[in-house]
CSV table of C-alpha atoms in Angstrom, one decimal:
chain,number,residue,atom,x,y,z
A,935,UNK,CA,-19.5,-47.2,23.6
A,936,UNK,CA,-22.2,-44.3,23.5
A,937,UNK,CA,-21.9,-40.5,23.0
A,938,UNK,CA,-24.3,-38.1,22.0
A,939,UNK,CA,-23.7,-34.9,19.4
A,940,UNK,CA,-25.2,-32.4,16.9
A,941,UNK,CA,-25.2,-34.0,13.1
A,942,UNK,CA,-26.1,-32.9,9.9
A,943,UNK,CA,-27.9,-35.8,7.8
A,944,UNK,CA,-25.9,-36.2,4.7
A,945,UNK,CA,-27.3,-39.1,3.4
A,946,UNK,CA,-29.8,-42.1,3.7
A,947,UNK,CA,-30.0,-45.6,2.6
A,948,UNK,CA,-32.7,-48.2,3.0
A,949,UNK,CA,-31.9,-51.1,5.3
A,950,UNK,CA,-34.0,-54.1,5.3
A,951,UNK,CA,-38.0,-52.9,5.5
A,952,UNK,CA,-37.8,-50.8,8.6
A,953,UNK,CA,-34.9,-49.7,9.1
A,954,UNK,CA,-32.3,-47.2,7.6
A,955,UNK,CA,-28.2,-46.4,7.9
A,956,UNK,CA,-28.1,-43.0,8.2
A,957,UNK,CA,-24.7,-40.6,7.3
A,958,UNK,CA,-24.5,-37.7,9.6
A,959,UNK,CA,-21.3,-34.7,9.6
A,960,UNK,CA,-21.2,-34.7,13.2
A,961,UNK,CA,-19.8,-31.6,15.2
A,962,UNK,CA,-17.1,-33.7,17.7
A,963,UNK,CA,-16.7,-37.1,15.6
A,964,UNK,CA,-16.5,-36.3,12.6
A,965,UNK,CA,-18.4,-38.0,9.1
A,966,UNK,CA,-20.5,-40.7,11.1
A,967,UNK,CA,-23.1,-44.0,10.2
A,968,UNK,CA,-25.1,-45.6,12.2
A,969,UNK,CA,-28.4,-47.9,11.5
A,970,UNK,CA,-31.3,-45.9,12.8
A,971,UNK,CA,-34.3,-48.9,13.6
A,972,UNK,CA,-37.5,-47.8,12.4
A,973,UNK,CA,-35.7,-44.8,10.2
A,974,UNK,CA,-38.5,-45.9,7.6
A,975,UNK,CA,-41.3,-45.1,9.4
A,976,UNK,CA,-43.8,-42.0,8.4
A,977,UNK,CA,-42.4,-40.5,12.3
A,978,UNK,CA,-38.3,-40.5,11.3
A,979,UNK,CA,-38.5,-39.9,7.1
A,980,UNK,CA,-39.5,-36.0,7.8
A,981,UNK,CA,-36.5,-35.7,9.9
A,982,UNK,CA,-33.5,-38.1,8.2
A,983,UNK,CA,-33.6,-35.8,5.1
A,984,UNK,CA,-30.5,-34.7,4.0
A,985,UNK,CA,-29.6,-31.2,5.4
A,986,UNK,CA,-31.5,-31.2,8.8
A,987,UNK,CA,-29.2,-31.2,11.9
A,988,UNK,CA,-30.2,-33.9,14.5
A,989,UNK,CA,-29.4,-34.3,18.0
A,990,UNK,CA,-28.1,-38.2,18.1
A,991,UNK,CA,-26.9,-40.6,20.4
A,992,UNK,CA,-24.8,-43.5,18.9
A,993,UNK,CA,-24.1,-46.8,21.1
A,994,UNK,CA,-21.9,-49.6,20.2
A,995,UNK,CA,-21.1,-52.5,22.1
A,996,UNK,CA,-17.0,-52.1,20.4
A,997,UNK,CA,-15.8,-48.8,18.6
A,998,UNK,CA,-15.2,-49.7,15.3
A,999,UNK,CA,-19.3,-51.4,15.4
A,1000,UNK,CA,-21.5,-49.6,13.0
A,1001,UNK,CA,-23.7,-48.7,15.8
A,1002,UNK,CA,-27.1,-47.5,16.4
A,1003,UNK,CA,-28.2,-44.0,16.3
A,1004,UNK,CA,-31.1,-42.5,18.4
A,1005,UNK,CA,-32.1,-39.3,16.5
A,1006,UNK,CA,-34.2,-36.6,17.2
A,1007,UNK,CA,-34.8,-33.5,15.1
A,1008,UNK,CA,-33.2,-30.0,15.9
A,1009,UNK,CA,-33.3,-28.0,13.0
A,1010,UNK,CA,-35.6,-29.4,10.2
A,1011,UNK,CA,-34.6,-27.1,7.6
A,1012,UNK,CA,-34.7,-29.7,4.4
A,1013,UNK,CA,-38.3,-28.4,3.8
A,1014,UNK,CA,-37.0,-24.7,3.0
A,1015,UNK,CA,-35.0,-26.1,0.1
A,1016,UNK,CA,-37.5,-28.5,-2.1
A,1017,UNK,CA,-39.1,-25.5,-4.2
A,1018,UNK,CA,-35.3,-23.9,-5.1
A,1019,UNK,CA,-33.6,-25.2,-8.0
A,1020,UNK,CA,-30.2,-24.0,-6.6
A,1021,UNK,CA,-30.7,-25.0,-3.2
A,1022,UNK,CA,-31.4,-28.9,-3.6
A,1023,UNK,CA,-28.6,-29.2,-6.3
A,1024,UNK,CA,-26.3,-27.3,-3.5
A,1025,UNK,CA,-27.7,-28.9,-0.9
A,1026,UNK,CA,-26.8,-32.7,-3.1
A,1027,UNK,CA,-23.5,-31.3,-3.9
A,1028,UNK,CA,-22.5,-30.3,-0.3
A,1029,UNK,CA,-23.1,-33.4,0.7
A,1030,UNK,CA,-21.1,-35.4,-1.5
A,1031,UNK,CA,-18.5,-32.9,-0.9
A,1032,UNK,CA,-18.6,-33.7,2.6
A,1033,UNK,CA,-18.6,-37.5,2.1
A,1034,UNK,CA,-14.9,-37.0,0.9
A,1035,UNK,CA,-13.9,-36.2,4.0
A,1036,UNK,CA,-12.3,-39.5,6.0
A,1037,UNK,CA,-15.1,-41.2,8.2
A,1038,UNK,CA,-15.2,-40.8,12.3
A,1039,UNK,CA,-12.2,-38.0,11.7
A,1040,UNK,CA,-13.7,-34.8,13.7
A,1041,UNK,CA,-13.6,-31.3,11.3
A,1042,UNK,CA,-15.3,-29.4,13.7
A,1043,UNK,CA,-14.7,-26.3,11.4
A,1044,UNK,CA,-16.4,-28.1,8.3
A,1045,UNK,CA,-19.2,-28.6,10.7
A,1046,UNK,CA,-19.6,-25.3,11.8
A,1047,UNK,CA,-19.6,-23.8,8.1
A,1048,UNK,CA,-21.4,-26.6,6.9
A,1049,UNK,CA,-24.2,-25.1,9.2
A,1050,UNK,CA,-23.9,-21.6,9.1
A,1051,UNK,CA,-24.2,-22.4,4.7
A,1052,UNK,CA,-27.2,-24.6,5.2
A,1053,UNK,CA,-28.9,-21.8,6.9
A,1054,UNK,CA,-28.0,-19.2,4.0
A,1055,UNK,CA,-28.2,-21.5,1.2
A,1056,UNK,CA,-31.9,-20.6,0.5
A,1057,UNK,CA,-30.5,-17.0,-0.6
A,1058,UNK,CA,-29.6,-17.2,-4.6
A,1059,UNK,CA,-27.1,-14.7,-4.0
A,1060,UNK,CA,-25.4,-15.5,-1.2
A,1061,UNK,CA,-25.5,-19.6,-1.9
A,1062,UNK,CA,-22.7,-19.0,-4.9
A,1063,UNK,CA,-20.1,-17.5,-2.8
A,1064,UNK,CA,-20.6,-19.5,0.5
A,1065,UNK,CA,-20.6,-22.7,-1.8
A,1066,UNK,CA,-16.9,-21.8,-3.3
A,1067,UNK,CA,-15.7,-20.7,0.0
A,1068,UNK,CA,-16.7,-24.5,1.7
A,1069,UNK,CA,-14.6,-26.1,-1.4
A,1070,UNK,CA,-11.8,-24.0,-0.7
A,1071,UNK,CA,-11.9,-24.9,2.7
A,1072,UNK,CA,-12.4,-28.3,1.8
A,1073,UNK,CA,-9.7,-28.4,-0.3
A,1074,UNK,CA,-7.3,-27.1,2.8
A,1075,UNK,CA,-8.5,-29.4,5.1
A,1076,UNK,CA,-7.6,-32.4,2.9
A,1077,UNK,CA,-4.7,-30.7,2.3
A,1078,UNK,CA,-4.8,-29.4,-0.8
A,1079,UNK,CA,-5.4,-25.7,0.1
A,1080,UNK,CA,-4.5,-22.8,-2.2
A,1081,UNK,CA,-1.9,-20.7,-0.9
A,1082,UNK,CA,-2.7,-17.1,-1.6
A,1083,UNK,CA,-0.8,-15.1,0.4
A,1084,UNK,CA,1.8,-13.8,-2.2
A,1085,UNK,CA,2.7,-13.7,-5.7
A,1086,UNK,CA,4.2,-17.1,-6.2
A,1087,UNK,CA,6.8,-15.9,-8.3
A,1088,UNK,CA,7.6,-12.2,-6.9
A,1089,UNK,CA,6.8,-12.7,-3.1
A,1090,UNK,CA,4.3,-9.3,-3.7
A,1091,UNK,CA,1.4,-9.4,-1.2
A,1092,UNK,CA,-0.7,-7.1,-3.4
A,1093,UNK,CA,-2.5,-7.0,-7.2
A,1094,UNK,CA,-3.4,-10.9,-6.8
A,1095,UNK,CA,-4.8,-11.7,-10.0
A,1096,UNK,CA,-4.2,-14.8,-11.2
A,1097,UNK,CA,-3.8,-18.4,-9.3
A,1098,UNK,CA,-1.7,-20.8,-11.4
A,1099,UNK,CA,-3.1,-24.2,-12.4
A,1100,UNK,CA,0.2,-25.9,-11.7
A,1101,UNK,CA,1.3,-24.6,-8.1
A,1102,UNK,CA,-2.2,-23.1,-6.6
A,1103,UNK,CA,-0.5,-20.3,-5.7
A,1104,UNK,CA,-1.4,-16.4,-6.5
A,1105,UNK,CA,0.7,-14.6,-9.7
A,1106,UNK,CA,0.3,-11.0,-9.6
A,1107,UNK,CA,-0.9,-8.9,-12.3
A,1108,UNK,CA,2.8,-7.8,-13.4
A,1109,UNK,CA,4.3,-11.3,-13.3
A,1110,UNK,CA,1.2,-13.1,-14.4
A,1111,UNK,CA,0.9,-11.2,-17.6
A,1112,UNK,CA,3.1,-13.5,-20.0
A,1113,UNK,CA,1.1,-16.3,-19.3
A,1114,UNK,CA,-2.5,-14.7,-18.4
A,1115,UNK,CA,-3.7,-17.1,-20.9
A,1116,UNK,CA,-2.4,-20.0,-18.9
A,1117,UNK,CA,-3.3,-18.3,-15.9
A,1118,UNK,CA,-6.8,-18.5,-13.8
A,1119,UNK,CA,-8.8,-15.3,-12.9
A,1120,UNK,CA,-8.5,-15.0,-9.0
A,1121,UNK,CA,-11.8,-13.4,-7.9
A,1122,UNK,CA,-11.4,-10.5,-5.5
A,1123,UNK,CA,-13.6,-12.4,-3.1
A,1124,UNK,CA,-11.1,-15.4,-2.3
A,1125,UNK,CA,-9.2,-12.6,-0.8
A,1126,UNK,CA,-11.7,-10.5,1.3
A,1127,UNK,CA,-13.6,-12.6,3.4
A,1128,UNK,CA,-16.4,-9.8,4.4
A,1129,UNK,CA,-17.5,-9.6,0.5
A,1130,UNK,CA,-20.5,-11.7,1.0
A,1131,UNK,CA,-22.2,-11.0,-2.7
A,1132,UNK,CA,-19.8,-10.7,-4.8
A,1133,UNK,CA,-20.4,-9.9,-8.7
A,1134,UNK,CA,-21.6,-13.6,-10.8
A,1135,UNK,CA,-18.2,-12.8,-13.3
A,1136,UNK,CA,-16.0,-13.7,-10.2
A,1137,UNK,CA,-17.9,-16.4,-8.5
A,1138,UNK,CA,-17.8,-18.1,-12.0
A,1139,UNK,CA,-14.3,-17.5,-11.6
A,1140,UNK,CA,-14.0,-19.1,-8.4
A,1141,UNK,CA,-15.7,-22.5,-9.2
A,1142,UNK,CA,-14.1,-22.4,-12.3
A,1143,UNK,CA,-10.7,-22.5,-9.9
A,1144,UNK,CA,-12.5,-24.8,-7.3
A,1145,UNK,CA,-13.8,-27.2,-9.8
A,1146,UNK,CA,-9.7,-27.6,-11.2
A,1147,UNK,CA,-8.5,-28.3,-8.2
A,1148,UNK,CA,-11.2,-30.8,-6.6
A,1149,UNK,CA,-11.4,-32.8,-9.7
A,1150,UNK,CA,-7.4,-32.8,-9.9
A,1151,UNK,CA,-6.8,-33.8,-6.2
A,1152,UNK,CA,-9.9,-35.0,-4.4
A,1153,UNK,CA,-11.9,-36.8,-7.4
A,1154,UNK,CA,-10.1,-37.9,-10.2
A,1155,UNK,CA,-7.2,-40.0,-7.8
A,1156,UNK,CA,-10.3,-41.3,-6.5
A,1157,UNK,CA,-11.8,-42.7,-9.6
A,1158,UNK,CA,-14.4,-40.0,-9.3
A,1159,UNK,CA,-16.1,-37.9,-11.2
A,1160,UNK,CA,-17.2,-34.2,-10.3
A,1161,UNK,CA,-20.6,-34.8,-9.4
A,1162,UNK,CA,-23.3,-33.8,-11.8
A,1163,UNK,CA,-25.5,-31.6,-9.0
A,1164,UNK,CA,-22.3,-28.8,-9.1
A,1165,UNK,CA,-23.2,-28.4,-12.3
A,1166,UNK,CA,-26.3,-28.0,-12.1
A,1167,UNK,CA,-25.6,-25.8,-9.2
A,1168,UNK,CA,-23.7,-23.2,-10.7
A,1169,UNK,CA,-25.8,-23.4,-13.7
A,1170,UNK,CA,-28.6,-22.1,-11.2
A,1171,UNK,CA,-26.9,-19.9,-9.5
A,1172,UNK,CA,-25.8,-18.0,-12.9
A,1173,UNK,CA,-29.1,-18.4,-14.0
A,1174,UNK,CA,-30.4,-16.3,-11.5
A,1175,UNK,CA,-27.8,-13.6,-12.0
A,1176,UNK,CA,-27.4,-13.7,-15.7
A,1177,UNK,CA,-24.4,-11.1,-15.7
A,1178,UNK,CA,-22.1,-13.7,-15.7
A,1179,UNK,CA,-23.6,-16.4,-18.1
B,1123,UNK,CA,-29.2,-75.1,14.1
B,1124,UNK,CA,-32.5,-76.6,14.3
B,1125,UNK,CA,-32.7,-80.1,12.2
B,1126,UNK,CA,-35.4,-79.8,9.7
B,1127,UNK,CA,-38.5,-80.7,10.0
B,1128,UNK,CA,-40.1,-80.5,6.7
B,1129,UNK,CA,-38.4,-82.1,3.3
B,1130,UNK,CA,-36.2,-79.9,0.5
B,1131,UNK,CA,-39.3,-78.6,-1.1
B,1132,UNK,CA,-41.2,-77.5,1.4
B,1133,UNK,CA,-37.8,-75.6,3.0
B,1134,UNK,CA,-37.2,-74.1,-0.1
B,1135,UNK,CA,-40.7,-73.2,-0.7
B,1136,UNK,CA,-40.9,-71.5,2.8
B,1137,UNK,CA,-37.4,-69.6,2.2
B,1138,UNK,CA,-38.6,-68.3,-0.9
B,1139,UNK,CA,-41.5,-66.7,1.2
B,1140,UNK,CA,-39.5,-65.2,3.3
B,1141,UNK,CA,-37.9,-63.1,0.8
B,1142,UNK,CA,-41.7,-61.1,0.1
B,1143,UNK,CA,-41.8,-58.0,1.7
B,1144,UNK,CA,-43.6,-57.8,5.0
B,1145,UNK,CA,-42.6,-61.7,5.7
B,1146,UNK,CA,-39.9,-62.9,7.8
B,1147,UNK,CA,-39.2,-66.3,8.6
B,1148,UNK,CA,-41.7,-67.1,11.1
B,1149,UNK,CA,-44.8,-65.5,9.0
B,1150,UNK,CA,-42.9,-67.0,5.8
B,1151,UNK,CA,-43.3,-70.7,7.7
B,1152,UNK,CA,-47.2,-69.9,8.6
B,1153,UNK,CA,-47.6,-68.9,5.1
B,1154,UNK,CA,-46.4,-71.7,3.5
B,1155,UNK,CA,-48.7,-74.5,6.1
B,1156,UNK,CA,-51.3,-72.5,5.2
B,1157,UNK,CA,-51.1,-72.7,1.9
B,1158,UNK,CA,-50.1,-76.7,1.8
B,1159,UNK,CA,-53.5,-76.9,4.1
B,1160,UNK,CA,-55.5,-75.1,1.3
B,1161,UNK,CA,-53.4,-76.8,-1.3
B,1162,UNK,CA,-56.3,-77.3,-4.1
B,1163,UNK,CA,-58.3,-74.1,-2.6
B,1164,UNK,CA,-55.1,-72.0,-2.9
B,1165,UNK,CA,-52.0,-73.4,-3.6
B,1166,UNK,CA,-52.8,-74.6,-7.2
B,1167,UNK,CA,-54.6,-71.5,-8.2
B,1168,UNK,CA,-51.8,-69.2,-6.8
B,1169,UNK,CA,-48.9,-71.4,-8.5
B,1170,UNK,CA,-51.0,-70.9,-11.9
B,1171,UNK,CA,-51.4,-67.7,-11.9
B,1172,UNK,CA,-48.0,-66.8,-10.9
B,1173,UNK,CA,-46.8,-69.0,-14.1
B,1174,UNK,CA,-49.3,-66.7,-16.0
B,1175,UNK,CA,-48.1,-63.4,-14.0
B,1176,UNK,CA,-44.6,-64.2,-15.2
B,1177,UNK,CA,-45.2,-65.3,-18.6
B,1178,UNK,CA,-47.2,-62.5,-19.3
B,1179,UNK,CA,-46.5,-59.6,-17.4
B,1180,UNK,CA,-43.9,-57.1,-19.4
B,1181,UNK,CA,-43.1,-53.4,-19.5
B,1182,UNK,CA,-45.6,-51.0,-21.3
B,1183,UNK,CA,-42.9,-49.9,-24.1
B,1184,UNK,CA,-44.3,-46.1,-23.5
B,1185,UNK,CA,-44.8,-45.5,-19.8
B,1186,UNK,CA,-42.5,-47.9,-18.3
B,1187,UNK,CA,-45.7,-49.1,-16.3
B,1188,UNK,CA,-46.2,-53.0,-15.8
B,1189,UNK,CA,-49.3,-54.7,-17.7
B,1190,UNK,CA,-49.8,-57.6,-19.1
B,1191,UNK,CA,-50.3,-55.8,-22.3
B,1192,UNK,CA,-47.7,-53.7,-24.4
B,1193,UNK,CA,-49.1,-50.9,-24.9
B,1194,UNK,CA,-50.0,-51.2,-21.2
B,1195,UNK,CA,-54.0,-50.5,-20.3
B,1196,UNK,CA,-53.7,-46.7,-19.6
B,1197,UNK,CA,-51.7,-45.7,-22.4
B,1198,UNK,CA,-54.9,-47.7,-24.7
B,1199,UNK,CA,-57.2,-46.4,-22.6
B,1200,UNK,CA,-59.1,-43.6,-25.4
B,1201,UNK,CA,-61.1,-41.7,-22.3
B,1202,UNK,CA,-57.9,-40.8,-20.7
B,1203,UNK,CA,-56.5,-37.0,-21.1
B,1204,UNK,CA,-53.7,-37.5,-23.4
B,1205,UNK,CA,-52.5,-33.6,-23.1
B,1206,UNK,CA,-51.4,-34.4,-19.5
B,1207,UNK,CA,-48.2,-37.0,-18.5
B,1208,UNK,CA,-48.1,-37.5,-15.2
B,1209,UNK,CA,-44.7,-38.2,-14.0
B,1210,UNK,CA,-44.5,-40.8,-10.8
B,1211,UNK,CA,-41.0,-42.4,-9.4
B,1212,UNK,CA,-42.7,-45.9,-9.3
B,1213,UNK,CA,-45.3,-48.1,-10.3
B,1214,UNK,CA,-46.4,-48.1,-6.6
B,1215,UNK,CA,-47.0,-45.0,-7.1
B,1216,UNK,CA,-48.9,-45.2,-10.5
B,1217,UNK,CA,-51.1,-47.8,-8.4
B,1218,UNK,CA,-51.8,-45.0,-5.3
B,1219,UNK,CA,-52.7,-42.0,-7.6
B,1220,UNK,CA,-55.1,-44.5,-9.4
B,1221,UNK,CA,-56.5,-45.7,-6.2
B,1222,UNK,CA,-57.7,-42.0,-5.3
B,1223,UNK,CA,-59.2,-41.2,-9.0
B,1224,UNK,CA,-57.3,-38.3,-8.8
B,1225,UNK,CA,-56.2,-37.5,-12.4
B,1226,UNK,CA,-57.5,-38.8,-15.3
B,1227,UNK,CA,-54.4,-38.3,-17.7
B,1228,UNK,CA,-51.6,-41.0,-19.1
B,1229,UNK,CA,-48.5,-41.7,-16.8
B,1230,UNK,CA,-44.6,-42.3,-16.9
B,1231,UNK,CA,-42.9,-44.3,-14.5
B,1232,UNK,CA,-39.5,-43.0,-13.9
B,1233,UNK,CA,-38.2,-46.3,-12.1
B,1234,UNK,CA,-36.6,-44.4,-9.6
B,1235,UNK,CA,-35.1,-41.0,-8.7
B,1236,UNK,CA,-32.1,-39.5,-8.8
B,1237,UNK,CA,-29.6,-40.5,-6.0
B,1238,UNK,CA,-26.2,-39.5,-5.4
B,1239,UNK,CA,-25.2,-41.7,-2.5
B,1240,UNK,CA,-26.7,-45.2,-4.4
B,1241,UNK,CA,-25.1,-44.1,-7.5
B,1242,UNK,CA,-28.3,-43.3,-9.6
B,1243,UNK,CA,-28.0,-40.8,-12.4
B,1244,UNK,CA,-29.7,-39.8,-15.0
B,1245,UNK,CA,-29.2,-42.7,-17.3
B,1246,UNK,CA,-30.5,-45.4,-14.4
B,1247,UNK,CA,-34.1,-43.9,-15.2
B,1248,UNK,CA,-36.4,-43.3,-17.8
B,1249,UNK,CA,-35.9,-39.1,-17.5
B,1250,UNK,CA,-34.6,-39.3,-21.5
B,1251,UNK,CA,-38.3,-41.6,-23.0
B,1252,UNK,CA,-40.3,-38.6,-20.5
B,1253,UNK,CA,-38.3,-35.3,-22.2
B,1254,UNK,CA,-38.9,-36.9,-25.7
B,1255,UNK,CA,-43.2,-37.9,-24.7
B,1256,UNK,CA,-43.0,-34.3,-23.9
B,1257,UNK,CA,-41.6,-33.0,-26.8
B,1258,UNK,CA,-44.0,-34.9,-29.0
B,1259,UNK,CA,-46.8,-32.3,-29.5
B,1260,UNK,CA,-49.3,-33.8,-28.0
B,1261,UNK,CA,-48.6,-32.6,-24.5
B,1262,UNK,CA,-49.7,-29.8,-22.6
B,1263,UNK,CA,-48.9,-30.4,-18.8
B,1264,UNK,CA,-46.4,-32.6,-17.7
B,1265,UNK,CA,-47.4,-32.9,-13.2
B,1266,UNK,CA,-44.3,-34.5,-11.3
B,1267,UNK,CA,-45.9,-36.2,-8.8
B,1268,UNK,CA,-42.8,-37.3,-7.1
B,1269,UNK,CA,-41.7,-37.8,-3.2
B,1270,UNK,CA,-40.9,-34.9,-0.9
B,1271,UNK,CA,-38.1,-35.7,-0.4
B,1272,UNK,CA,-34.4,-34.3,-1.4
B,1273,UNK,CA,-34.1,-37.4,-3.5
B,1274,UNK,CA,-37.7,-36.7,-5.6
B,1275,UNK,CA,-37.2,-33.1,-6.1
B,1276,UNK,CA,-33.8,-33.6,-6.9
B,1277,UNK,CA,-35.1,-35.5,-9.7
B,1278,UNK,CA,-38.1,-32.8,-10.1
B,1279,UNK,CA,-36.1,-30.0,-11.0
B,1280,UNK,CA,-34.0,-31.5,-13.2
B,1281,UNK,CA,-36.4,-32.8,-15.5
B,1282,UNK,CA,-38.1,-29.1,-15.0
B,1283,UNK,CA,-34.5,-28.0,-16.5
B,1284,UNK,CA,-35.0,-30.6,-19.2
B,1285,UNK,CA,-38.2,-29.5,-20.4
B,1286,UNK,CA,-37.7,-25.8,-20.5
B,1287,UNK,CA,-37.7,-25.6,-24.0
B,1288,UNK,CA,-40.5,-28.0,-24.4
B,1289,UNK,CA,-43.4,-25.9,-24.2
B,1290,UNK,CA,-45.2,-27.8,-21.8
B,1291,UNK,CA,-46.5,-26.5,-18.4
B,1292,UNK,CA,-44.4,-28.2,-15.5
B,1293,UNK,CA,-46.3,-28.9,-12.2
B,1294,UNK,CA,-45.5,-30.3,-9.3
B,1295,UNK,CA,-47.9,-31.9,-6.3
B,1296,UNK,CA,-48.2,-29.6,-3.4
B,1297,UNK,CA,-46.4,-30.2,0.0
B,1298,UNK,CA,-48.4,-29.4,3.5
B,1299,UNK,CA,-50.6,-30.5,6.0
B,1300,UNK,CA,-52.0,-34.2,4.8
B,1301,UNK,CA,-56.1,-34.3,5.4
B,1302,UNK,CA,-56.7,-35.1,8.9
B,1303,UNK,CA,-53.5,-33.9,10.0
B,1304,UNK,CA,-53.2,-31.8,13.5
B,1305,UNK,CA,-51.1,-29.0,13.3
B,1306,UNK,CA,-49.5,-29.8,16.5
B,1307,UNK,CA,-48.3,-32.9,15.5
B,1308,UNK,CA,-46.7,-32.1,12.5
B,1309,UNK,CA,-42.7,-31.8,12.2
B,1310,UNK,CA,-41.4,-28.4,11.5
B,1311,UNK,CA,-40.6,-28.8,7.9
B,1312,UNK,CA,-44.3,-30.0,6.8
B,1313,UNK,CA,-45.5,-27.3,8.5
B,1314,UNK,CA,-42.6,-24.3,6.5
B,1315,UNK,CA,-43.7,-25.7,3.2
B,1316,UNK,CA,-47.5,-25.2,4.1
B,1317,UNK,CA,-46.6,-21.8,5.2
B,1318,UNK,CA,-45.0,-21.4,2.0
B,1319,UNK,CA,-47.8,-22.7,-0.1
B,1320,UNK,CA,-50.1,-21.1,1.5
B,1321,UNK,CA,-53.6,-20.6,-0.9
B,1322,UNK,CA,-56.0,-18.1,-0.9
B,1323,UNK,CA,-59.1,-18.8,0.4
């Protein structure tokens, strides 16, 4: 067995003195390990840290093998986020995000964002928003995606408010408004896709929606807890735009 | 599988080699002839002083360094800038920074970093002894010598976010080219965080 792909290194563990299993989000095969020989060595550490993308080749003699991954760095971009608080705790939680996505099942999509957010993640203002927007997605893809279309109990396409805890749908303002205490804030964002800085009120808002549903859905039925680096995360991120704190 | 060619102890004697770092089973059986050839020159001293390593040898109470005192050697040590912790993921690395004379201050050995995907948090590592050292007065610079790597700068920032309140200036080694390095042959991401770090000269 052997194909090559694009991968973004999500995580690395020791193996034996030398070597190291490496856990790559690859473009056409999905959440992948292999054992990379020599991974240790001062040549390989620079590139298997977590958020670079690699080009690799994996080769098995059968399928379901662990395998062994040639690597070799493409876009070495870990570097860029050691100095910023905000990056390295989003660049920890993206990972672990990712990891709950079922191994050697391809998300090409995931992939793609994943990518595209990596390269923006540096930006304190943009990192928020981007960061909500891959849990969302994350959420749909497991298949536990909000549905926002319409006023879950009017049908009314317009003033989307509210999202209710119980259903994940949208309430609109008129029909939300017995229950707004209930109710979560929908930020404007979730529904305009172009709004890439968005005020730090609503992207509180939106992790504060995120965060609900991930721990009810993806963590917590896993014996999981939110991980500590969102967190820290979005206390960065608001730190840095104090509006919303 | 091979018959045996030596008796129980001497097998066991060579397995337990094997398990050092840097020794496999091969060098762990020319290891352990070697050391039954020198067995008065070698052997006996180096079974003695391992019963006195491990009788002896404990955790400094302060640093988290090993010694075979408690208070550990650098934290008695009177000549040592007291003002300044550095903070260091391992005793290994205690050891290195030592080696190179390259501060002259008190240390705390973490006993790890932070890592998600092993399942280390906070609590696995002494971060809770180092945010109370800090807090004790006597500090003025706390230097997080820790690896570049996401792992140990995870762990940097978020003892930086611990000791905010602190009053203590947080530092952190620089990341760039390493002396004798060639430009050239460095990987892209060494050579963005010396841009980025760039000095004046």
């Amino acid at each position: 067995m052997q194909w090559a792909d694009d991968g973004i290194v999500l995580g690395v563990r020791r193996h034996g003195e030398a070597s190291t299993i490496v856990e790559l989000m690859t473009r056409g095969h999905g959440r992948h390990m292999g054992l990379v020989r020599g991974g240790s060595s001062s040549r390989m550490r620079p590139i298997l840290q977590p958020g670079n993308t690699v080009t690799a080749t994996w080769r098995a003699r059968l399928d379901e093998h662990l395998g062994n991954y040639t690597l070799e760095g493409a876009r070495l971009r870990s570097s860029l986020f050691l100095g910023a608080s905000h990056a390295i705790y989003g660049l920890t939680h993206l990972a672990a995000l990712t990891r709950l996505l079922p191994e050697r099942d391809p998300h090409q999509e995931i992939y793609e964002i994943l990518e595209s957010i990596l390269e923006r993640l540096e930006d304190v203002d943009q990192a928020g928003p981007l960061v909500v927007r891959y849990e969302l997605m994350l959420l749909a893809e497991l298949g536990f995606g909000l549905d926002l279309s319409q006023c879950a109990a009017t049908g009314a396409t317009s003033e989307l408010v509210y999202v209710s805890p119980k259903s994940g749908r949208a309430v609109s303002r008129d029909a939300g408004a017995p229950w707004q205490d209930k109710l979560m804030r929908l930020p404007a964002f979730f529904m305009d896709e172009e709004l890439e800085k968005p005020p730090a009120t609503d992207v509180a808002d939106g992790f504060e929606i995120t965060g609900f549903f991930l721990a009810r859905h993806l963590f917590e039925p896993r014996g999981l807890e939110v991980p500590e680096a969102r967190r820290q995360f979005i206390a960065a991120i608001l730190r840095a735009q104090p509006s919303a704190a | 599988m091979p018959a045996a060619v030596a008796g129980p102890e001497i097998e066991r004697l060579i397995q337990l080699l094997a398990r050092l770092p840097g020794l496999g089973p091969r060098s762990a059986r020319r290891a352990a002839l070697h050391l039954i050839k020198k067995r008065e020159a070698l052997m006996a001293p180096l079974g003695a002083a391992l019963a006195i390593a491990m009788e002896k040898i404990e955790v400094c109470k302060t640093c988290g360094n090993i010694d075979t005192q408690n208070p550990c050697t650098v934290c008695t040590d009177d000549r040592r800038d007291a003002s300044i912790i550095v903070a260091v993921a391992d005793v290994a690395d205690l050891w290195a920074l030592e080696r190179a004379h390259a501060v002259n201050s008190r240390y705390h050995v973490l006993g790890g970093t932070l890592s998600p995907l092993d399942g280390i948090g906070p609590q696995d590592i002494s971060i809770d002894a180092l945010v109370s050292r800090a807090h004790g007065g006597e500090v003025k610079e706390v230097i997080l010598a820790l690896n570049a790597t996401v792992d140990g700068q995870t762990t940097a920032h978020y003892i930086t976010d611990l000791l905010h309140d602190a009053g203590v200036k947080v530092t952190r080694l620089a990341h760039g080219v390493p002396v004798g390095g060639e430009l050239d042959y460095l990987d892209e991401g060494t050579l963005t965080a010396a841009i980025k770090q760039r000095t004046l000269f």
